Steps between C-alpha positions, in 0.01 A plus 500: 500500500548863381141689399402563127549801413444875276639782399224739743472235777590629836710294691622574897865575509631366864798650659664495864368842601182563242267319271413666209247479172623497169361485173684279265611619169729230367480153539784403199748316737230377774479104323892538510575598862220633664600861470211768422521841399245751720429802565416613871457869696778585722444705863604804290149396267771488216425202225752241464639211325681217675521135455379206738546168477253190662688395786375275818138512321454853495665840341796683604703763417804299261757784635377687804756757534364628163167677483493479125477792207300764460195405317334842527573647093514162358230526250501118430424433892194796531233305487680224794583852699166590489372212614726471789452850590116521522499188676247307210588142526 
């Protein structure tokens, strides 16, 4: 059963080498497929938007090979950068 949830909710992103925290910023297509927009701090402390989709009962990354776009100057995702960056959820 996939978890309820926000736009602001963080949610673990699992991978096969990291695990990562995310802060979700669009849920439009999660009822549909499971797929979640979030945004997440690479090891370069850069913000970033990917998608991940609930897989196995948990997170992961829906295309791994992809880090996702640069979330940095997106003033419609500040307020999820922020978050993610001070580390406040």
């Amino acid at each position: 059963m996939r978890p309820k949830l926000r736009t602001g909710y963080p949610v673990t992103i699992h991978g096969q080498t990291f695990t990562k925290v995310g802060i979700v910023c669009d849920v439009s297509t999660y009822d549909l497929d499971g797929a979640l927009q979030v945004v997440y701090v690479d090891a370069a402390f850069k913000a970033r938007r990917t998608v991940v989709v609930w897989r196995d009962g948990r997170f992961e990354w829906a295309d791994p090979s992809t880090p996702g776009i640069d979330a940095e100057n997106d003033p419609a995702l500040e307020t999820y950068v922020t978050t993610v960056k001070n580390g406040r959820y």
